[in-house]
Amino acid sequence: MTARVYIPADMLSLALGADEVAKAIAETAKAEDTDIDIVRTGSRGACWAEPLIEVETDAGRVAYGKISKNDVPGLFDAEFLQGGTHEKSLGLTEDIPYLKNQQRFIFKNCGLYDPCDIDAYEAHGGFAGLRVALQKSPKPITEEVQISGLRGRGGAGFPAAIKWRTVLGAEDPQKYVVCNADEGDSGTFSDRLIMEGDPFRLIEGMVIAGFATRAKNGVIYLRSEYPIAKTVLRKAITRAKAAGWLGTNIKGSGRTFNISLFVGGGSYVCGEETALLESLEGNRGIVRAKPPLPAYEGLFGKPTLINNVITLCAVPDILAKGGAWHASLGTGRSTGTMPFQLSGDVKYGGLVEVPFGMSLRALLDDFGGGTRSGLPIKAVQIGGPLGAYLPPRLFDTPLTYEAFAALGAGLGHGGVVVFNENTDMRAQARYAFEFCAHESCGKCTPCRIGAVRGAEILAKDAPDLALVEDLCEVMIDGSACAMGSMTPVPVQSAITHFPDDFAAQPQKMAQ
Amino acid sequence: MTRWNEKTSRALIEETHKRGETLTMALRALVDTFGYVDEAAIAPLMQTFARSRAEVLGVIAYYDDFRTTPPGRHVVRLCQAEACQAVGARELTAHICAKTGLSLGQTSDDGALTLEGVYCLGLCANGPAALIDDAPMAELDKDRLDAKLAALKL
Ligand SMILES: Cc1cc2nc3c(=O)[nH]c(=O)nc-3n(C[C@H](O)[C@H](O)[C@H](O)COP(=O)(O)O)c2cc1C
Ligand code: SF4
Ligand code: FES
């Protein structure tokens, strides 16, 4: 029997030498005259174990973690093709606690097969949601999304169904569905993992969104920092078209939906939906005034639905299993699951998809396993560069939109970055201002100038914190988008929770 | 990277326009092909997309990815964002700046190396991360980065 070996080909695994591993395995097998079939997959999301390779056995897939090409001779000696034990064995993949203790539906197939293998996608339940949608008119599709309680995963947590209904109600022969794949938040990579690992799920979600809003054209706005995702998406779009799941007359339904891919230019603010539209139209990414909402006047002035990658990837299962099923996951108005992303100084960094409601501490302890450095945790930043820095005494907060809003914080796109006790929180606050100064689109004075002044003040040996506070107030009140109005979140949370770091002290020069 | 030439540049601009795509996409095509947007491409861009010179230059200046001078033969882009900061990106950046004598955004006089900062590559769980000539790198430390730089034979 031909042994089957699964080796990830996502951007992280490639960065850690997965291609060299694949090559070494293929060459050794050939030299030993052993038939093997190497399948390049997406990532399971256990980033701490990448490259994580798997072998198919009668008992299930057996995993080996952190494999480099130097491990390959030893793996063959240990008869890994039959699932033999090796010092890097992780046992059966499905029994790895990190994966087993998650409750995945969005990421359930990520890492299982060749991401562009449309038959494998279908064999694992793919297109079940779209099949249901094909039998429905737009209104019932949107109703299902409403019952699901799905909220936008791009950062703001806005109820998806409200937007969908607004776009459906906007009469226009030309409408758009725009997928926000700009994933600019530092410490986040869930969009990347799903686009590189299960791209048909995104395509399926977008087609359903198109049916629900009567939009015929979709655009994916992909950040340029994700070259592998670009290649995978291109291929997947072509295959979906060839298989009749995309294009004109989808599966004989008479309905049409097309998707094109646009690569961004390396600007964080272009993740903001109206700046993103400007960018698509060929302009500088300057934030537009709202109203009009993009749902009425979006891309090229046409009604436009804008959703994050993960929001759209939740949709197929909502249609297939029903909105009520989705609403039964999570707590309160935070329904469904959230793919959290653990990073920074953490032992077991990676993607953790769980229903809303788990405590931050459980996420950090049970999944993260403490710091990689072994030092105590000083703070975590949740929700990207505009997210709050929280001290350990707040770690019992449940991971829900409501609980974090009550703290003046947010979950954002689900990024959780761990900092150890050596972190200088004043340097982190200063960086928040510097990042804002670097990325500001320049439309609002408080954001454009305030960020520069804020960074200057915090660079002084004895910073005038009252002045920083004033600046933050002005930025919160006088900014047209969250870049300016939420940069104060990391700054103020750092000052509030770590006052000692802001005492007068000689500062190093900025680089 | 292809060396800049008028003919290819014009063809890229026209193809983008014919496909119904916008100025940002034409700039993307030029940068992906030549590494930068040559001054001689500005006039055709203005004409094709019916934009003023100020508009075209403004769009180029707005995006970090677009530049008007050729990058070095090798480009190292080091992540500067929070998750990488938490595992030593600042120290690593200081190290490579000192070693190469360049600060972020600079190209060496001999045109061999451009050093740039980048804000998150999505490799955050395994930082510090970087792109070296578009190849992703993770779990970097001084030794690994030095070895990668040495392999470039600058
Ligand atoms: C400065 C800024 C950057 C943003 N970056 C992103 C991003 O990278 N990805 C994203 O999905 N949403 C981002 N957003 C949020 C979008 O404006 C918008 O709310 C989102 O795409 C809507 O999709 P959702 O409802 O599915 O979350 C950003 C917002 C701001 C203010
Ligand atoms: S807050 Fe900043 S980024 Fe947002 S619109 Fe105003 S100037 Fe632009
Ligand atoms: S923060 Fe460095 S790769 Fe994301």
XYZ file of C-alpha atoms and ligand atoms in Angstrom:
708
model
C 0.000 0.000 0.000
C 1.232 3.465 -0.810
C 1.914 5.417 2.359
C 0.344 8.830 2.459
C 2.173 11.730 4.088
C 0.595 15.123 4.753
C 2.920 18.124 4.843
C 1.609 21.673 5.271
C 2.394 24.320 2.675
C 1.010 27.405 4.391
C 3.199 30.482 4.748
C 4.366 29.678 8.272
C 5.322 26.091 7.492
C 7.197 27.282 4.427
C 9.011 29.833 6.576
C 10.037 26.973 8.841
C 11.334 24.728 6.066
C 8.357 22.551 5.070
C 9.462 22.443 1.411
C 12.880 21.098 2.400
C 11.183 18.483 4.572
C 8.921 17.413 1.711
C 11.878 17.172 -0.627
C 13.940 15.126 1.814
C 11.054 12.721 2.442
C 10.419 12.268 -1.280
C 14.105 11.656 -1.983
C 14.591 9.213 0.868
C 11.484 7.260 -0.097
C 12.735 7.052 -3.655
C 16.177 5.887 -2.562
C 14.531 3.202 -0.430
C 12.202 2.236 -3.254
C 9.147 2.990 -1.116
C 5.985 4.261 -2.741
C 4.651 7.331 -1.032
C 2.055 9.941 -1.800
C 2.831 13.388 -0.409
C -0.178 15.670 0.015
C 0.577 19.346 0.645
C -2.109 20.722 2.938
C -3.050 23.841 4.841
C -2.097 24.183 8.488
C -3.900 22.616 11.447
C -3.218 25.872 13.246
C -0.986 24.364 15.917
C 1.697 26.873 14.991
C 3.944 25.762 17.860
C 4.304 22.358 16.181
C 4.920 23.536 12.615
C 5.993 22.049 10.381
C 3.609 19.368 11.625
C 3.599 16.371 9.321
C 1.149 13.515 9.404
C 1.023 9.937 8.175
C -2.155 8.036 7.376
C -2.475 4.811 9.403
C -5.310 2.381 10.099
C -5.810 4.024 13.495
C -5.988 7.501 11.983
C -3.467 10.177 11.178
C -0.299 10.159 13.237
C 1.501 13.464 13.761
C 5.122 14.509 14.138
C 5.832 18.067 15.221
C 8.534 20.643 14.504
C 10.096 18.533 11.795
C 13.153 19.787 9.962
C 14.889 18.128 7.057
C 17.516 16.842 9.502
C 14.854 14.744 11.201
C 13.968 12.872 8.023
C 16.545 10.020 8.220
C 15.510 9.401 11.832
C 11.842 9.354 10.860
C 12.510 6.680 8.262
C 14.554 4.689 10.811
C 11.582 4.893 13.163
C 9.312 3.622 10.364
C 7.157 6.701 10.531
C 5.386 5.666 7.326
C 3.711 3.007 9.467
C 3.168 5.486 12.290
C 6.293 4.427 14.200
C 7.300 6.239 17.367
C 9.935 8.959 17.150
C 11.110 11.552 19.636
C 8.992 14.107 17.776
C 5.839 11.974 17.763
C 2.683 13.747 18.814
C 0.480 10.651 18.622
C -2.815 10.616 16.772
C -3.498 14.101 15.435
C -7.083 14.050 16.607
C -5.916 13.283 20.156
C -3.498 16.207 20.429
C -5.082 18.087 23.362
C -4.516 21.489 21.722
C -6.720 20.418 18.801
C -9.014 18.028 20.626
C -10.069 20.652 23.187
C -11.192 23.102 20.521
C -14.675 23.252 19.120
C -14.070 23.933 15.481
C -16.453 24.378 12.642
C -14.900 27.151 10.562
C -11.481 25.522 10.786
C -12.589 21.923 11.024
C -11.206 20.954 7.622
C -8.161 23.181 7.604
C -5.082 21.008 7.215
C -6.957 17.876 6.186
C -6.423 17.988 2.445
C -4.923 19.831 -0.499
C -6.615 23.239 -0.183
C -7.335 23.389 -3.920
C -8.772 19.866 -4.121
C -12.407 20.685 -4.702
C -13.492 17.032 -4.492
C -11.897 16.699 -1.070
C -13.672 19.863 0.039
C -16.993 18.455 -1.095
C -16.269 15.055 0.455
C -15.769 16.828 3.794
C -19.136 18.551 3.679
C -18.206 21.448 1.419
C -20.932 23.228 -0.578
C -23.675 21.829 1.685
C -24.544 25.382 2.711
C -24.568 26.646 -0.844
C -26.785 23.732 -1.860
C -29.307 24.882 0.730
C -28.971 28.486 -0.431
C -29.662 27.423 -4.030
C -33.112 26.286 -2.908
C -33.885 29.567 -1.163
C -34.693 33.091 -2.197
C -32.605 35.933 -0.720
C -34.881 36.737 2.211
C -34.882 33.314 3.887
C -31.093 33.133 3.502
C -30.735 36.412 5.359
C -33.241 35.252 7.963
C -31.082 32.231 8.683
C -28.108 34.529 9.200
C -30.199 36.690 11.494
C -31.264 33.698 13.607
C -27.619 32.636 13.834
C -26.737 35.885 15.603
C -23.540 36.058 13.529
C -21.569 39.239 14.156
C -18.735 40.601 12.041
C -15.367 39.089 12.883
C -13.341 41.919 11.320
C -13.273 43.889 14.540
C -16.434 45.868 15.092
C -18.768 42.936 15.794
C -21.651 44.406 13.815
C -24.575 42.007 13.237
C -24.097 40.489 9.786
C -27.803 40.116 8.961
C -28.505 43.849 9.279
C -25.929 44.646 6.614
C -27.101 41.817 4.381
C -30.696 42.986 4.592
C -29.755 46.582 3.844
C -27.844 45.593 0.722
C -30.688 43.333 -0.400
C -33.112 46.211 0.043
C -30.973 48.636 -1.969
C -32.391 48.397 -5.501
C -29.651 48.431 -8.117
C -28.770 46.060 -10.951
C -25.094 46.340 -9.968
C -24.144 45.407 -6.399
C -20.968 44.060 -4.858
C -19.862 41.691 -2.143
C -16.436 42.708 -0.888
C -14.448 40.355 1.293
C -12.118 42.189 3.625
C -8.976 40.057 3.622
C -6.657 42.877 4.631
C -5.985 41.261 8.038
C -3.863 44.169 9.175
C -4.116 43.570 12.927
C -0.806 42.443 14.321
C -1.101 39.172 16.168
C -3.791 37.838 13.853
C -3.552 35.180 11.182
C -6.903 33.389 11.055
C -7.795 34.871 7.658
C -4.445 33.746 6.323
C -4.846 30.210 7.657
C -8.316 29.704 6.219
C -7.489 31.262 2.830
C -4.343 29.149 2.540
C -5.932 26.032 4.004
C -9.605 25.930 2.975
C -10.236 28.580 0.314
C -13.428 26.997 -1.041
C -15.106 27.772 2.274
C -14.565 31.477 1.667
C -15.730 31.152 -1.923
C -18.847 29.301 -0.755
C -19.575 31.961 1.864
C -19.195 34.733 -0.700
C -21.497 33.058 -3.225
C -24.141 32.646 -0.527
C -23.722 36.320 0.414
C -24.125 37.184 -3.261
C -27.358 35.187 -3.498
C -28.651 36.780 -0.296
C -28.068 40.326 -1.528
C -28.633 39.803 -5.267
C -25.069 40.918 -5.946
C -23.369 39.326 -8.928
C -19.825 40.458 -8.342
C -17.470 39.712 -5.510
C -14.049 41.116 -4.768
C -11.493 39.807 -2.304
C -9.252 42.587 -1.004
C -6.138 40.664 0.004
C -3.155 42.209 1.767
C 0.086 42.018 -0.177
C 1.883 40.442 2.765
C 0.072 37.158 2.013
C 1.597 35.875 -1.256
C 0.741 32.214 -0.614
C -2.915 33.053 -0.012
C -2.914 34.866 -3.357
C -1.676 31.801 -5.208
C -4.081 29.457 -3.429
C -7.107 31.736 -3.933
C -6.352 32.215 -7.643
C -6.229 28.486 -8.154
C -9.318 27.838 -6.047
C -11.348 30.463 -7.913
C -10.416 28.862 -11.246
C -11.365 25.397 -9.986
C -14.633 26.553 -8.455
C -15.561 28.076 -11.819
C -14.641 24.926 -13.706
C -16.782 22.880 -11.314
C -19.777 25.162 -11.788
C -19.831 26.561 -8.230
C -18.860 30.020 -9.429
C -19.591 32.060 -12.534
C -22.742 32.210 -14.625
C -25.660 29.875 -14.060
C -24.238 28.310 -10.903
C -25.173 24.603 -10.827
C -27.960 25.260 -13.308
C -29.738 27.685 -10.980
C -29.687 30.587 -13.405
C -27.889 32.632 -10.744
C -24.551 34.297 -11.326
C -21.685 35.229 -9.061
C -18.104 36.061 -9.937
C -15.101 36.706 -7.723
C -12.026 38.737 -8.503
C -8.913 39.161 -6.428
C -7.305 42.482 -5.564
C -3.966 42.787 -3.807
C -3.483 45.749 -1.456
C -0.559 48.099 -1.130
C 0.668 47.665 2.425
C -1.555 50.129 4.268
C -3.221 49.332 7.601
C -5.992 51.905 7.229
C -7.046 50.251 3.961
C -8.574 47.568 6.173
C -11.154 50.167 7.191
C -14.047 49.474 4.890
C -14.394 52.843 3.177
C -10.627 53.309 2.782
C -10.644 49.832 1.293
C -13.244 50.901 -1.273
C -11.154 53.957 -2.170
C -8.168 51.684 -2.631
C -10.177 49.355 -4.894
C -11.225 52.346 -6.966
C -7.588 53.217 -7.551
C -7.189 56.016 -5.031
C -5.260 56.736 -1.877
C -6.848 54.899 1.035
C -8.526 57.911 2.611
C -11.463 57.103 4.883
C -14.834 58.293 3.554
C -17.363 60.166 5.607
C -20.387 58.050 6.631
C -23.240 58.311 5.712
C -23.728 57.192 3.034
C -23.128 53.664 4.287
C -21.354 51.337 1.851
C -24.502 49.193 1.914
C -26.189 52.005 -0.048
C -23.254 53.638 -1.807
C -20.137 51.510 -1.744
C -17.808 50.381 -4.487
C -18.114 52.727 -7.485
C -21.161 54.197 -5.739
C -23.056 50.892 -5.824
C -24.650 49.015 -2.893
C -21.868 46.961 -1.339
C -21.717 44.295 1.341
C -18.383 44.265 3.165
C -17.550 41.392 5.459
C -14.438 39.928 6.957
C -13.067 36.575 5.759
C -14.053 34.731 8.940
C -17.562 36.200 8.957
C -18.100 34.863 5.443
C -16.505 31.520 6.311
C -19.038 31.018 9.121
C -21.927 31.287 6.667
C -21.808 27.887 4.882
C -22.411 25.953 8.118
C -25.125 28.387 9.193
C -27.028 27.550 6.029
C -26.260 23.833 6.204
C -27.055 23.341 9.900
C -29.434 26.198 10.487
C -29.111 29.534 12.236
C -30.442 28.082 15.497
C -27.536 25.645 15.666
C -25.084 28.562 15.420
C -27.012 30.600 17.969
C -26.762 27.713 20.438
C -22.962 28.123 20.531
C -21.437 30.860 22.651
C -23.153 33.021 25.227
C -25.616 35.918 25.158
C -25.238 38.066 22.070
C -21.818 36.581 21.338
C -22.963 33.580 19.344
C -20.923 30.986 17.527
C -17.221 30.361 17.797
C -14.260 32.687 17.573
C -10.938 31.621 16.113
C -8.608 33.207 18.663
C -4.984 33.556 17.730
C -2.315 33.193 20.403
C 1.010 34.835 19.700
C 3.947 36.753 21.127
C 5.784 35.272 24.082
C 3.601 32.202 24.422
C 4.613 28.568 24.534
C 1.860 27.123 22.379
C 1.007 29.843 19.897
C -1.555 29.145 17.223
C -5.197 29.167 16.296
C -7.787 28.231 18.913
C -11.393 28.095 17.720
C -13.772 27.883 20.679
C -17.270 29.166 21.424
C -17.397 32.632 22.971
C -17.425 32.609 26.750
C -14.213 30.841 27.758
C -12.141 32.958 30.128
C -9.030 34.660 28.842
C -7.107 32.816 31.560
C -8.277 29.428 30.297
C -7.197 30.384 26.799
C -3.767 31.483 28.037
C -3.215 28.577 30.455
C -4.979 25.596 28.902
C -3.985 26.369 25.332
C -1.121 28.861 25.539
C 0.721 26.998 28.282
C 2.445 30.112 29.649
C 5.300 31.993 28.031
C 7.876 30.635 25.614
C 10.605 32.426 27.605
C 9.439 30.940 30.892
C 9.066 34.431 32.385
C 5.799 35.462 34.056
C 3.192 37.192 31.886
C 3.015 40.942 32.371
C 0.248 41.814 29.939
C -1.682 40.656 26.940
C -2.896 42.845 24.129
C -6.193 41.724 22.684
C -7.633 42.803 19.378
C -4.672 44.082 17.417
C -2.833 47.411 17.512
C -5.996 49.241 18.598
C -6.642 46.737 21.396
C -6.182 47.111 25.147
C -3.237 45.950 27.231
C -4.638 43.912 30.103
C -2.880 42.808 33.298
C -3.207 39.284 34.776
C -5.745 40.392 37.372
C -8.273 40.831 34.535
C -7.604 37.454 32.930
C -10.772 35.927 34.365
C -12.831 38.046 32.001
C -14.919 35.830 29.713
C -14.129 36.160 26.033
C -17.339 37.789 24.844
C -18.023 41.060 23.036
C -20.036 42.311 26.015
C -17.500 41.534 28.764
C -14.690 43.163 26.839
C -16.738 46.214 25.948
C -17.405 46.614 29.678
C -13.634 46.818 30.232
C -13.275 49.486 27.572
C -11.559 46.859 25.478
C -12.614 44.741 22.513
C -11.968 41.342 20.981
C -11.232 42.799 17.568
C -10.254 40.064 15.154
C -9.368 37.699 17.994
C -5.632 38.316 18.292
C -4.127 37.703 21.743
C -0.504 38.806 22.102
C 1.398 37.793 25.224
C 4.103 40.007 26.776
C 6.479 38.889 29.527
C 7.532 40.776 32.647
C 10.495 42.456 30.935
C 8.155 44.475 28.703
C 8.328 48.241 29.048
C 4.690 49.273 28.765
C 5.634 52.857 28.080
C 7.475 51.673 24.962
C 4.323 49.799 23.939
C 2.138 52.885 24.422
C 4.595 54.972 22.477
C 4.586 52.415 19.691
C 0.782 52.663 19.502
C 1.132 56.381 18.773
C 3.997 55.809 16.340
C 2.018 53.200 14.449
C -0.941 55.578 14.231
C 1.348 58.351 12.985
C 2.751 56.004 10.362
C -0.619 54.721 9.165
C -2.936 57.721 9.606
C -4.683 58.591 6.347
C -4.403 62.246 7.296
C -8.043 63.221 7.049
C -8.540 64.183 10.717
C -6.190 66.532 12.521
C -6.421 64.809 15.942
C -5.272 61.534 14.404
C -2.669 62.966 12.048
C -1.055 65.383 14.506
C -2.137 63.879 17.818
C -0.338 60.614 17.201
C 2.916 62.423 16.426
C 2.640 64.572 19.558
C 1.717 61.586 21.688
C 4.792 59.673 20.596
C 6.948 62.736 21.311
C 5.570 63.180 24.811
C 6.077 59.536 25.724
C 9.661 59.720 24.428
C 10.496 62.339 27.066
C 12.255 61.299 30.266
C 9.387 62.694 32.339
C 6.238 62.399 30.227
C 3.354 64.779 30.915
C 0.634 62.166 31.369
C -2.122 64.763 31.825
C -1.259 66.043 28.375
C -1.368 62.497 26.983
C -4.795 62.119 28.565
C -5.997 65.353 26.905
C -4.610 64.245 23.571
C -6.421 60.925 23.858
C -9.702 62.719 24.600
C -9.321 64.843 21.483
C -8.441 61.812 19.368
C -11.421 59.852 20.679
C -13.829 62.705 20.001
C -12.407 64.088 16.791
C -11.472 61.106 14.629
C -13.542 59.797 11.746
C -12.459 56.173 12.156
C -11.137 53.758 14.752
C -7.506 54.348 13.768
C -7.618 57.710 15.512
C -10.405 57.069 17.993
C -9.031 53.753 19.270
C -5.281 54.371 19.313
C -5.970 55.755 22.814
C -7.164 52.273 23.871
C -3.690 50.671 24.050
C -2.214 53.932 25.339
C -4.701 54.545 28.134
C -4.934 50.906 29.171
C -1.139 50.758 29.471
C -1.116 53.913 31.605
C -4.021 52.747 33.778
C -2.842 49.227 34.423
C 0.920 49.751 34.490
C 1.453 53.210 36.032
C 4.927 52.327 37.326
C 6.233 52.063 33.776
C 5.322 55.696 33.166
C 7.319 57.193 36.039
C 10.081 59.604 35.053
C 12.953 57.628 33.609
C 15.638 58.293 30.994
C 14.350 57.134 27.587
C 16.350 55.601 24.810
C 16.370 57.501 21.542
C 13.929 56.277 18.951
C 15.486 54.359 16.103
C 12.778 41.459 -11.144
C 12.792 42.708 -14.700
C 14.922 45.729 -15.590
C 12.715 48.728 -16.294
C 11.818 49.224 -19.920
C 9.343 51.490 -21.607
C 7.726 48.805 -23.735
C 6.832 46.377 -20.954
C 5.756 49.256 -18.749
C 3.334 50.556 -21.366
C 2.001 47.087 -22.040
C 1.354 46.462 -18.338
C -0.483 49.754 -17.960
C -2.610 49.149 -21.035
C -3.468 45.578 -20.091
C -4.606 46.670 -16.639
C -6.793 49.354 -18.105
C -8.259 47.020 -20.704
C -9.286 44.587 -17.988
C -11.259 47.414 -16.430
C -8.898 47.620 -13.473
C -7.809 50.734 -11.634
C -4.680 52.833 -11.104
C -3.717 50.966 -7.921
C -3.700 47.723 -9.891
C -1.505 49.193 -12.607
C 0.946 50.343 -9.937
C 0.858 46.880 -8.399
C 1.681 45.332 -11.791
C 4.586 47.747 -12.309
C 6.015 47.181 -8.824
C 5.632 43.402 -9.088
C 7.488 43.471 -12.404
C 10.189 46.112 -11.921
C 10.311 46.567 -8.164
C 9.344 50.240 -8.493
C 7.470 52.782 -10.608
C 9.834 54.586 -12.939
C 9.380 58.327 -13.517
C 8.859 57.594 -17.214
C 5.761 55.548 -16.362
C 4.002 58.507 -14.734
C 2.872 60.202 -17.962
C 1.348 57.021 -19.455
C -0.395 56.348 -16.144
C -1.830 59.895 -16.144
C -3.053 59.498 -19.684
C -4.480 56.007 -19.372
C -6.330 56.577 -16.104
C -7.204 60.246 -16.715
C -5.461 61.404 -13.537
C -3.315 64.431 -12.794
C 0.362 64.030 -12.029
C -0.342 64.972 -8.410
C -2.974 62.257 -8.148
C -0.699 59.555 -9.527
C 2.209 60.614 -7.305
C -0.147 60.860 -4.332
C -1.330 57.298 -4.781
C 2.238 56.036 -5.120
C 3.313 57.936 -2.006
C 0.343 56.695 0.034
C 1.132 52.989 -0.153
C 4.161 51.471 1.560
C 4.500 48.902 -1.227
C 4.932 51.432 -4.009
C 8.229 53.210 -4.553
C 9.742 55.439 -7.218
C 13.340 54.266 -6.908
C 14.608 50.757 -7.564
C 14.995 48.661 -4.407
C 18.256 46.915 -3.600
C 19.057 43.603 -5.273
C 17.970 42.001 -2.031
C 15.186 43.245 0.192
C 14.901 42.318 3.853
C 11.609 43.253 5.490
C 11.570 42.804 9.256
C 8.308 42.694 11.152
C 8.024 45.588 13.603
C 4.606 44.794 15.046
C 3.580 43.845 18.567
C 3.683 40.042 18.560
C 7.202 40.138 17.153
C 8.171 42.926 19.583
C 7.153 40.578 22.390
C 9.828 38.111 21.317
C 12.687 40.459 20.532
C 11.987 42.149 17.180
C 13.299 45.490 18.466
C 16.648 43.990 19.452
C 16.845 42.071 16.196
C 16.135 45.223 14.212
C 18.808 47.143 16.124
C 21.228 44.305 15.431
C 20.669 44.206 11.687
C 20.698 48.002 11.416
C 24.049 48.154 13.215
C 25.438 45.318 11.150
C 24.449 46.746 7.778
C 24.821 50.418 8.664
C 21.316 51.008 7.301
C 18.196 52.203 9.011
C 14.767 50.906 8.048
C 13.723 52.217 4.658
C 17.284 52.669 3.392
C 19.131 51.028 0.524
C 22.879 50.478 0.657
C 25.030 52.687 -1.610
C 26.092 49.737 -3.746
C 22.423 48.844 -4.314
C 22.867 45.395 -2.791
C 20.417 45.602 0.094
C 17.241 47.381 1.094
C 16.127 47.170 4.698
C 12.468 47.772 5.459
C 10.040 47.483 8.319
C 6.758 45.674 7.806
C 3.733 45.562 10.068
C 2.784 41.944 10.629
C 3.224 39.038 8.260
C 0.693 36.775 9.956
C 3.519 34.632 11.332
C 2.950 36.104 14.790
C 2.904 32.856 16.774
C 6.459 32.148 15.613
C 8.168 35.535 15.645
C 10.327 37.362 15.043
C 9.318 37.147 11.395
C 10.661 38.610 8.177
C 10.473 38.423 4.420
C 13.782 38.057 2.649
C 13.327 38.580 -1.090
C 9.706 37.497 -0.640
C 10.604 34.251 1.147
C 8.944 34.100 4.576
C 11.140 33.575 7.646
C 10.055 32.862 11.203
C 11.581 32.103 14.622
C 14.489 34.354 13.758
C 17.271 35.248 16.125
C 20.555 37.031 15.516
C 22.371 33.885 14.435
C 19.690 32.698 12.037
C 19.299 36.144 10.528
C 23.060 36.561 10.158
C 23.220 33.188 8.409
C 20.423 34.179 6.039
C 22.165 37.459 5.256
C 25.474 35.693 4.678
C 23.724 33.355 2.231
C 22.683 36.359 0.148
C 26.390 37.051 -0.595
C 25.811 40.805 -0.481
C -8.086 51.173 10.913
C -9.005 50.032 10.660
C -8.485 48.851 10.131
C -9.333 47.766 9.877
N -8.777 46.628 9.373
C -9.590 45.566 9.093
C -9.044 44.381 8.528
O -7.847 44.268 8.297
N -9.906 43.354 8.257
C -11.246 43.438 8.511
O -11.984 42.499 8.236
N -11.783 44.554 9.047
C -10.981 45.614 9.340
N -11.540 46.748 9.864
C -12.994 46.772 10.079
C -13.740 47.158 8.798
O -13.866 48.570 8.733
C -15.162 46.586 8.752
O -15.792 46.848 9.959
C -15.196 45.086 8.515
O -14.479 44.740 7.380
C -16.619 44.647 8.349
O -16.713 43.244 8.243
P -17.386 42.364 9.367
O -18.689 43.027 9.710
O -17.552 41.044 8.771
O -16.453 42.385 10.537
C -10.715 47.854 10.153
C -11.210 49.040 10.688
C -10.384 50.106 10.949
C -10.958 51.343 11.523
S -8.990 58.760 12.301
Fe -7.018 58.823 11.265
S -7.045 57.115 9.850
Fe -9.181 57.450 10.505
S -10.020 58.857 8.966
Fe -9.206 60.157 10.560
S -7.089 60.596 9.916
Fe -7.799 58.868 8.696
S 3.419 40.656 14.527
Fe 5.176 40.021 13.426
S 4.300 38.591 12.067
Fe 2.533 39.331 13.077
